Coordinates of C-alpha atoms and ligand atoms in Angstrom, one line a residue:
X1 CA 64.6 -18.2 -64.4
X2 CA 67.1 -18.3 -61.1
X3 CA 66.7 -14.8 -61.2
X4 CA 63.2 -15.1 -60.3
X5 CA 63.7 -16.9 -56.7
X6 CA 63.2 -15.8 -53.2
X7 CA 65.1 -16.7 -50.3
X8 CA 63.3 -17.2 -47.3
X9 CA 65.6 -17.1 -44.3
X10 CA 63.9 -19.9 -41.5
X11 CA 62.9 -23.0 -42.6
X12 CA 60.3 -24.4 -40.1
X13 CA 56.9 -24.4 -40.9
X14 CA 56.0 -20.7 -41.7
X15 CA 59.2 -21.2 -44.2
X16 CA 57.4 -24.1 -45.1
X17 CA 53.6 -22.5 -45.9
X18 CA 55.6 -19.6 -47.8
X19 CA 57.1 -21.4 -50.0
X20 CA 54.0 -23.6 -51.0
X21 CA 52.4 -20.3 -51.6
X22 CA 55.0 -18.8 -53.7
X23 CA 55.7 -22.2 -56.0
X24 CA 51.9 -21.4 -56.5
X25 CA 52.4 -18.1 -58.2
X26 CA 55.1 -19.4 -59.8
X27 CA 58.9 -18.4 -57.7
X28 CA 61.6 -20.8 -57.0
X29 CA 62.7 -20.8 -53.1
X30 CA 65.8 -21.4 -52.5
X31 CA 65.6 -21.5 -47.9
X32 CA 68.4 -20.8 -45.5
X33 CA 68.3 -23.0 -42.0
X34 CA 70.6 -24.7 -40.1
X35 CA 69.2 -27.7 -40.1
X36 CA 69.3 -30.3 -42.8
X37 CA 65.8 -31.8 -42.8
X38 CA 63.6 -28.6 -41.9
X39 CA 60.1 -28.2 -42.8
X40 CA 60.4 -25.8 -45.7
X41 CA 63.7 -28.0 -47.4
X42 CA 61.7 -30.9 -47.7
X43 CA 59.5 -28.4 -50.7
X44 CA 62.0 -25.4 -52.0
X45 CA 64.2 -26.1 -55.2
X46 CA 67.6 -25.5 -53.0
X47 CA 68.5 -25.5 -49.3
X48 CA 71.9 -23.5 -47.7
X49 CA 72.3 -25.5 -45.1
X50 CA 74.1 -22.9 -42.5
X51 CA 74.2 -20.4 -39.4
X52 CA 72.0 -17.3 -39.8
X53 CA 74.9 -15.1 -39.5
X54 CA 77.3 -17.0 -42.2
X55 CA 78.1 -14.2 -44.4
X56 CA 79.2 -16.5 -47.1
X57 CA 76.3 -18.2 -47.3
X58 CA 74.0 -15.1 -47.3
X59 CA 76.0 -13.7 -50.2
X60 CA 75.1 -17.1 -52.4
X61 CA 71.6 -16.9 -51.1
X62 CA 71.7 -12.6 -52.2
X63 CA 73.0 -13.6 -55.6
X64 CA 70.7 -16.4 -56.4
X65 CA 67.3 -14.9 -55.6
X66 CA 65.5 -11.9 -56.5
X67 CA 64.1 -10.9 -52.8
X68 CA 64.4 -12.2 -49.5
X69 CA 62.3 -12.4 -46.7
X70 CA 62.1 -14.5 -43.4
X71 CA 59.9 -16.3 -41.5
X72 CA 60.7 -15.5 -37.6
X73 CA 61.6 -12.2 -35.8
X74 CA 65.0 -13.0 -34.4
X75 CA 67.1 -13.2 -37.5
X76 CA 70.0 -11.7 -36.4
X77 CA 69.9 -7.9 -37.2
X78 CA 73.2 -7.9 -38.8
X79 CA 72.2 -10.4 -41.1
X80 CA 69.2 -8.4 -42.4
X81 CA 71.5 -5.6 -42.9
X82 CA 74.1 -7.6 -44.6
X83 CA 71.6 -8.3 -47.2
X84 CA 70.2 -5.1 -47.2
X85 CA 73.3 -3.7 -48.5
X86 CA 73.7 -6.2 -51.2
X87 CA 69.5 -7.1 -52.0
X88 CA 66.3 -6.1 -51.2
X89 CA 64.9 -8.0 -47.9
X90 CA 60.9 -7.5 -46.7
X91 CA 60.0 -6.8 -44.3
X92 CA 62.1 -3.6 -43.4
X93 CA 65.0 -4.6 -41.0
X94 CA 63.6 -2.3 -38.6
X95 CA 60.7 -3.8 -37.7
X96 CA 63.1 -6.8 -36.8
X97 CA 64.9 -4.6 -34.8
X98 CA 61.9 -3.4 -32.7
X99 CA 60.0 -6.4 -32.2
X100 CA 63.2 -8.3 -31.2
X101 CA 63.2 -6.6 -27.7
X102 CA 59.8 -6.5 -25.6
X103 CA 61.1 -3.2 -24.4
X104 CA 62.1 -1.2 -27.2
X105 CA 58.7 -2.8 -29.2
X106 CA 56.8 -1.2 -25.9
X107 CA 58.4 2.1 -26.6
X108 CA 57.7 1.8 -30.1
X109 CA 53.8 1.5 -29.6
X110 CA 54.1 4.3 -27.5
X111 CA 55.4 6.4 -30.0
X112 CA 52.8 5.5 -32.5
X113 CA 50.2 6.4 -29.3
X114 CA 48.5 2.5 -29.4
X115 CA 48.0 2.0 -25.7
X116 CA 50.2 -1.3 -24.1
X117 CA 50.2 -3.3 -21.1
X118 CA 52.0 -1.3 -17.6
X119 CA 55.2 -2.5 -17.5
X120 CA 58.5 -2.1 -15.7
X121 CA 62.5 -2.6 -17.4
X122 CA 63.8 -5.4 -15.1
X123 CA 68.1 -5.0 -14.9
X124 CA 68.3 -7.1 -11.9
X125 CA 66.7 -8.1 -8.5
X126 CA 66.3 -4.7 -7.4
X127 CA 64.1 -3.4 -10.4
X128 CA 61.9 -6.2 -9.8
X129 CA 61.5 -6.0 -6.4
X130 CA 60.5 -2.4 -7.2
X131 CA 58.3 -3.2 -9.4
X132 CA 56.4 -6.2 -7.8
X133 CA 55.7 -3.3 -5.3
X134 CA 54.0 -1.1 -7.6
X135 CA 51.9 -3.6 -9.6
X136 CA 51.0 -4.8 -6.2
X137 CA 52.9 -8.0 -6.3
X138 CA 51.6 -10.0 -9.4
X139 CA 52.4 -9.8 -13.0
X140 CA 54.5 -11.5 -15.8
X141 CA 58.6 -11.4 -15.5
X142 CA 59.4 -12.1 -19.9
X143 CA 62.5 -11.5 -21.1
X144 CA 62.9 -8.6 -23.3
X145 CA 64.9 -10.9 -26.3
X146 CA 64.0 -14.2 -27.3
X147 CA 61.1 -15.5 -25.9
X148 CA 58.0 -17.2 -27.7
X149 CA 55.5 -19.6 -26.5
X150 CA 55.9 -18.9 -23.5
X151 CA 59.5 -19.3 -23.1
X152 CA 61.4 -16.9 -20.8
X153 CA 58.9 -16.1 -18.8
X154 CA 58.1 -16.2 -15.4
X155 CA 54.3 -15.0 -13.9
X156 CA 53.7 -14.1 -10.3
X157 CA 50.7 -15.0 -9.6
X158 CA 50.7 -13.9 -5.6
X159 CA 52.4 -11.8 -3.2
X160 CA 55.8 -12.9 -3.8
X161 CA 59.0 -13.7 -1.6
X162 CA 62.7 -12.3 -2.0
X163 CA 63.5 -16.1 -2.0
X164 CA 61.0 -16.1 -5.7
X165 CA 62.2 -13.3 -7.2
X166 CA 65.5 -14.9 -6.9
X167 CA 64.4 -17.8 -8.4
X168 CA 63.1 -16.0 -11.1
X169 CA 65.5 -13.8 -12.2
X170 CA 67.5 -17.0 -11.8
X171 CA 65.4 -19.0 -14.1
X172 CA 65.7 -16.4 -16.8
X173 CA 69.5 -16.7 -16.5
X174 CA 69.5 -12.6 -15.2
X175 CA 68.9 -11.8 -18.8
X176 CA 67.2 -8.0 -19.0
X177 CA 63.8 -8.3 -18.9
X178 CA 60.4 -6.8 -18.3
X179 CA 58.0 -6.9 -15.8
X180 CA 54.3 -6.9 -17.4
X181 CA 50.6 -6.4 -15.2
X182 CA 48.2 -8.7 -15.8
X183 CA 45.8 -7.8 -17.7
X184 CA 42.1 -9.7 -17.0
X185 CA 41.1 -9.7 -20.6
X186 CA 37.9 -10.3 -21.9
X187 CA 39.7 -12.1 -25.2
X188 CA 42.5 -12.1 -27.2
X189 CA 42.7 -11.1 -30.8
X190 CA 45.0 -10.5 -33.6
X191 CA 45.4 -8.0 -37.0
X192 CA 46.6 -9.8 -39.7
X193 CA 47.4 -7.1 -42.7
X194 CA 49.4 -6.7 -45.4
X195 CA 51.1 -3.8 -46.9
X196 CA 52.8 -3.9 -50.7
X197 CA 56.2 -1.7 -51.6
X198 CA 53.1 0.7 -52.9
X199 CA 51.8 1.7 -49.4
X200 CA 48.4 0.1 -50.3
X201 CA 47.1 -2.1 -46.9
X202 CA 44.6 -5.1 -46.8
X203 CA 43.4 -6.8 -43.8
X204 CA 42.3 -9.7 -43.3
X205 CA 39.3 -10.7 -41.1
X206 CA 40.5 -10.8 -37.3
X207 CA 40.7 -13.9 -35.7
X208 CA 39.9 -14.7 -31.9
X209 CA 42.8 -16.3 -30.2
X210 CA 42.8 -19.0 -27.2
X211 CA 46.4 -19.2 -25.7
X212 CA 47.2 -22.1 -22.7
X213 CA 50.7 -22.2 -21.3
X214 CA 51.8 -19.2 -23.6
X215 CA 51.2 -21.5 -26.5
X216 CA 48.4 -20.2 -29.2
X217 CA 46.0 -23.3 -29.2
X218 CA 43.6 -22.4 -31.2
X219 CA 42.1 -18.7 -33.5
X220 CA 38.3 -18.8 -34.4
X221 CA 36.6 -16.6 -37.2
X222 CA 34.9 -14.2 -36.8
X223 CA 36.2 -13.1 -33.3
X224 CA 33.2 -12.2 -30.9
X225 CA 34.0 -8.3 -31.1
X226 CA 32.1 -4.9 -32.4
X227 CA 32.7 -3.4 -35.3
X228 CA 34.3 -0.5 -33.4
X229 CA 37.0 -3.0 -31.7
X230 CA 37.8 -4.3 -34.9
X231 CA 38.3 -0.2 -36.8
X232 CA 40.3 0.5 -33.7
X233 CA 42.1 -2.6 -34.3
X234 CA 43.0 -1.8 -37.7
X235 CA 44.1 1.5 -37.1
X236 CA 46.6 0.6 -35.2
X237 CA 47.6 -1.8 -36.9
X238 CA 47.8 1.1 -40.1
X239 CA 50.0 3.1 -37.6
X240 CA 52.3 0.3 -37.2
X241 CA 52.6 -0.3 -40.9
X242 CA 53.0 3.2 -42.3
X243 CA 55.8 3.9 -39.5
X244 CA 57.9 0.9 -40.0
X245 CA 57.4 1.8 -43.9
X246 CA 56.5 -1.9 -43.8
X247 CA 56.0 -4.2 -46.7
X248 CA 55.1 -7.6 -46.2
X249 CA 52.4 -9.3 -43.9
X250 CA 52.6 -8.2 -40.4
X251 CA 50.6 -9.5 -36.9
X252 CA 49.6 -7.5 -34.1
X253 CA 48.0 -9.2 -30.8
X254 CA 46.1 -7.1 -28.7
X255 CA 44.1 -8.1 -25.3
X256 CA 40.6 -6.3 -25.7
X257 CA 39.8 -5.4 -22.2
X258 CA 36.5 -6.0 -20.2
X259 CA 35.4 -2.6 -21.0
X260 CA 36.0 -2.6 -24.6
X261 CA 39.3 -1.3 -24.7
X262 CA 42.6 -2.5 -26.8
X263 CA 45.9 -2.9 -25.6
X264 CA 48.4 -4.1 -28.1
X265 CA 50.6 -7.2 -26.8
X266 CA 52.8 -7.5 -29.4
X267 CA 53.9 -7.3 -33.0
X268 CA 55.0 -10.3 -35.2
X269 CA 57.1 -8.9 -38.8
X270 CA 56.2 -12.1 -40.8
X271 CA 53.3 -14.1 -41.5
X272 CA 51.3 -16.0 -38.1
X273 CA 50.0 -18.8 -36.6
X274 CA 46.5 -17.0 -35.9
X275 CA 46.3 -16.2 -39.6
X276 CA 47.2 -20.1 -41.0
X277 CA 43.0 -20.7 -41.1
X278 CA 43.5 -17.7 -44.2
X279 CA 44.2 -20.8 -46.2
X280 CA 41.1 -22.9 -45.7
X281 CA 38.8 -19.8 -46.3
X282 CA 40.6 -17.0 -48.3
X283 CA 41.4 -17.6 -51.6
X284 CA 44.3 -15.3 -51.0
X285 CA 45.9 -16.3 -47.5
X286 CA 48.3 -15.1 -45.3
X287 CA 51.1 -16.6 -47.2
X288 CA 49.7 -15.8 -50.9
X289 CA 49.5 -12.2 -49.8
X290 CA 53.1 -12.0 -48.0
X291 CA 54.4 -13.2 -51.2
X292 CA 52.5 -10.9 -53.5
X293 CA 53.7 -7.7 -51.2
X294 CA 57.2 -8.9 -51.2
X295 CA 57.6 -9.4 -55.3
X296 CA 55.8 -6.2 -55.9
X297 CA 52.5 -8.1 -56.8
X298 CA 49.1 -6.8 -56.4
X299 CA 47.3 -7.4 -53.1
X300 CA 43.7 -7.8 -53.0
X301 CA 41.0 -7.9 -50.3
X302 CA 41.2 -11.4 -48.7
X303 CA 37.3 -11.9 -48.5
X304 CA 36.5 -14.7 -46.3
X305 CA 34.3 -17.9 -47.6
X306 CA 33.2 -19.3 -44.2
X307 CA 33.8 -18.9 -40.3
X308 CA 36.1 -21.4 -39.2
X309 CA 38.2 -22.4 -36.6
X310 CA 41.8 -23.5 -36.7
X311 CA 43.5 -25.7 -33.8
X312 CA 47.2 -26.4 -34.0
X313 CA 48.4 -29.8 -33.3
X314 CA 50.8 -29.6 -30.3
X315 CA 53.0 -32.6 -29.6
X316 CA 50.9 -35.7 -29.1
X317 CA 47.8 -34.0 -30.4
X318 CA 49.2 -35.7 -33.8
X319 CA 47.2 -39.0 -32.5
X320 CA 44.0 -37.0 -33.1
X321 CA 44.9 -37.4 -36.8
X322 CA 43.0 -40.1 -37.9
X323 CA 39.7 -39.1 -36.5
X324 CA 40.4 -35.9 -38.1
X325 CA 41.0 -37.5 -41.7
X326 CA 37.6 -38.8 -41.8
X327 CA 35.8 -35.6 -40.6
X328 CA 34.2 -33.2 -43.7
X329 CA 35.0 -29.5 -44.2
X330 CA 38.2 -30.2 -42.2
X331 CA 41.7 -29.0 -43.5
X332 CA 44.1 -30.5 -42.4
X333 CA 48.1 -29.6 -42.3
X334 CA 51.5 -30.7 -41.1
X335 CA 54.5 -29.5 -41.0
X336 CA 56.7 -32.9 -42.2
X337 CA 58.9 -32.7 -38.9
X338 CA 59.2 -36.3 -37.6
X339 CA 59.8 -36.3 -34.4
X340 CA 57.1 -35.6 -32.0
X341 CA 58.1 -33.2 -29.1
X342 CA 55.7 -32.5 -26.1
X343 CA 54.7 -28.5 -26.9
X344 CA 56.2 -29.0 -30.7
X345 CA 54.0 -27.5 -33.2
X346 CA 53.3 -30.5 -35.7
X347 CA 50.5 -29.1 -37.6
X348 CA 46.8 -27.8 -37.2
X349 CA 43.6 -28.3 -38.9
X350 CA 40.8 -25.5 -39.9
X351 CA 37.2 -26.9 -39.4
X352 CA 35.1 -24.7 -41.9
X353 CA 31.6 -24.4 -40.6
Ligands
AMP401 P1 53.4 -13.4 -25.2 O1 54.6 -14.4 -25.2 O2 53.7 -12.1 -24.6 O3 52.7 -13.4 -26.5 O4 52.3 -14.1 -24.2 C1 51.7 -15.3 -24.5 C2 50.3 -15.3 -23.9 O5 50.3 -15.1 -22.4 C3 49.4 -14.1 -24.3 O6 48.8 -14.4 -25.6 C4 48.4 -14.1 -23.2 O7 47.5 -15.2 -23.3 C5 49.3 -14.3 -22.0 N1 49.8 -13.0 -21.5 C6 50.9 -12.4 -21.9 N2 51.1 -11.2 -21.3 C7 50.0 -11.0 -20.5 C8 49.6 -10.0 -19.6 N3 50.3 -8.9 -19.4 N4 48.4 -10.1 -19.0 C9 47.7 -11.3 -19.2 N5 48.0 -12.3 -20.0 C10 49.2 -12.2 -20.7

């Protein structure tokens, strides 16, 4: 039954999730990481233990499973099209491509006309001083590649100095960047949807997210939006999908504005942290359905059994654990990583109410 195996490419804890939901419907996992004790090894039947970009290794991990898929966005683009060449990997490489870079993702949005944040490209001190004038002196400096929760970024929160923009381009190494406006939300929000080989799409109900330092801390369901925020939502979210040709669960934040209005932040080509609370209250989650789109299963409508809300445990939140043990209609999750790290994701719980 090797044959029947997918490899997931990541092995932290969305790795992790996506193989427990695929050993439930039955599909060995065989994950590639790096690192010898990651989340998902400690659960799939084999673990390469190399670089993302080891072509030897990707051609065992082709040969030995039926599909591959990954669980973050910056999987090196060659990789994706290594194994395009010699597999069949979901989601579409090009999604990877776009949402690796803040700019060309912005530009992408554009092109499927869902309204973003204003921003500026950021090459070097110059652009940004430019730019700081035109936003009026505030806004968020993220790099354009490899930032996430929170990391390479830099906000201005006040007129700024030459002597701070220094330091900020300086303390994003002069990598290119963007410079974002703030946007004074009224909340945060996020589309979780899945779309199989087939072009049918499902949603699932849209959570309300609560970010602090850049870090998600916690996504409540139902969020506290009308039924014409959420369409909206969703129909973006469609746009996204049918452009990219997409297959596989996808997640699109968006800030919804104090007069109703949507502005997408970002898009996520794997399975999210805002949608792990599918699991406690979907008898199809997040994961089941990311797995059914990628083997060519059938997707269904993830109806939702109860509003929850699902907090992640950051760093020494862990101590809340045995309080959280004894509680009732409490799910509780972790990730199996044993050292505890201050802003380290080591788990969340969903309370069902
Ligand atoms: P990001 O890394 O872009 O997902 O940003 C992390 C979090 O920072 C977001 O979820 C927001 O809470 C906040 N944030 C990011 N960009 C902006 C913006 N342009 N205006 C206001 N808040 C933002």
């Amino acid at each position: 039954m090797e044959n029947l195996a997918i490899g997931i490419i990541g092995g932290g804890q969305l790795g992790r999730m996506l193989a427990m939901a695929a050993s439930r419907l039955g599909f060995k996992v065989i994950v590639l990481d790096p690192m010898v004790d990651c989340p998902a090894a400690q659960l799939c039947s084999d673990h390469i233990v190399a670089d993302y970009d080891d072509e030897a290794a990707l051609e065992v991990l082709a040969q030995r499973t039926r599909i591959i898929t990954y669980e973050f966005e910056n999987v090196p683009v060659a990789t994706a099209h290594f194994l395009e060449a010699k597999t069949t990997i979901f989601p579409p490489s090009r999604a990877l491509e776009i949402s690796q870079d803040r700019l060309t993702e912005k530009q992408f949005f554009a092109r499927c006309s869902i309204p973003t944040v204003p921003y500026w490209q950021i090459d070097n001190k110059q652009d940004l001083h430019a730019a700081l004038m035109e936003s009026g002196g505030t806004g968020i400096l993220k790099t354009r590649r490899l930032g996430y929760d929170g990391k390479g970024q830099h906000w201005f929160n006040s007129a700024v100095s030459e002597v701070d923009m220094s330091k900020a381009m300086e303390a994003i190494n002069h990598a290119p960047a963007i410079l974002e406006g703030f946007i004074d939300f009224a909340c945060e929000i996020s589309v979780l949807a899945a779309r199989s080989q087939k072009g049918v799409v499902e949603y699932f109900d849209i959570p309300q997210n609560i970010h602090r330092e850049g870090i998600l801390r916690c996504s409540q369901v139902p969020a506290s939006i009308d039924d014409i925020i959420a369409d909206q939502a969703r129909d973006y979210t469609q746009r996204l999908l049918e452009a990219l040709d997409y297959v596989g669960v996808i997640a699109v934040e968006f800030f919804v504005t104090k007069d109703g209005g949507l502005i997408a932040n970002e898009f996520a080509p794997r399975v999210h942290n805002s949608g792990h609370w599918s699991e406690a209250v979907c008898c199809v989650s997040q994961f089941d359905q990311h797995i059914r789109a990628i083997t060519g299963l059938t997707l269904v409508r993830p109806q939702r059994h109860g509003d929850c809300v699902m907090e992640n445990l950051i760093g020494e939140d862990v101590a809340k654990l045995p309080e959280l043990l004894g509680q009732e209609n409490v799910l509780i999750h972790l990730y199996g990583k044993h050292e505890v790290r201050a802003g380290r994701k080591m788990g969340h719980f969903t309370r069902i109410f």
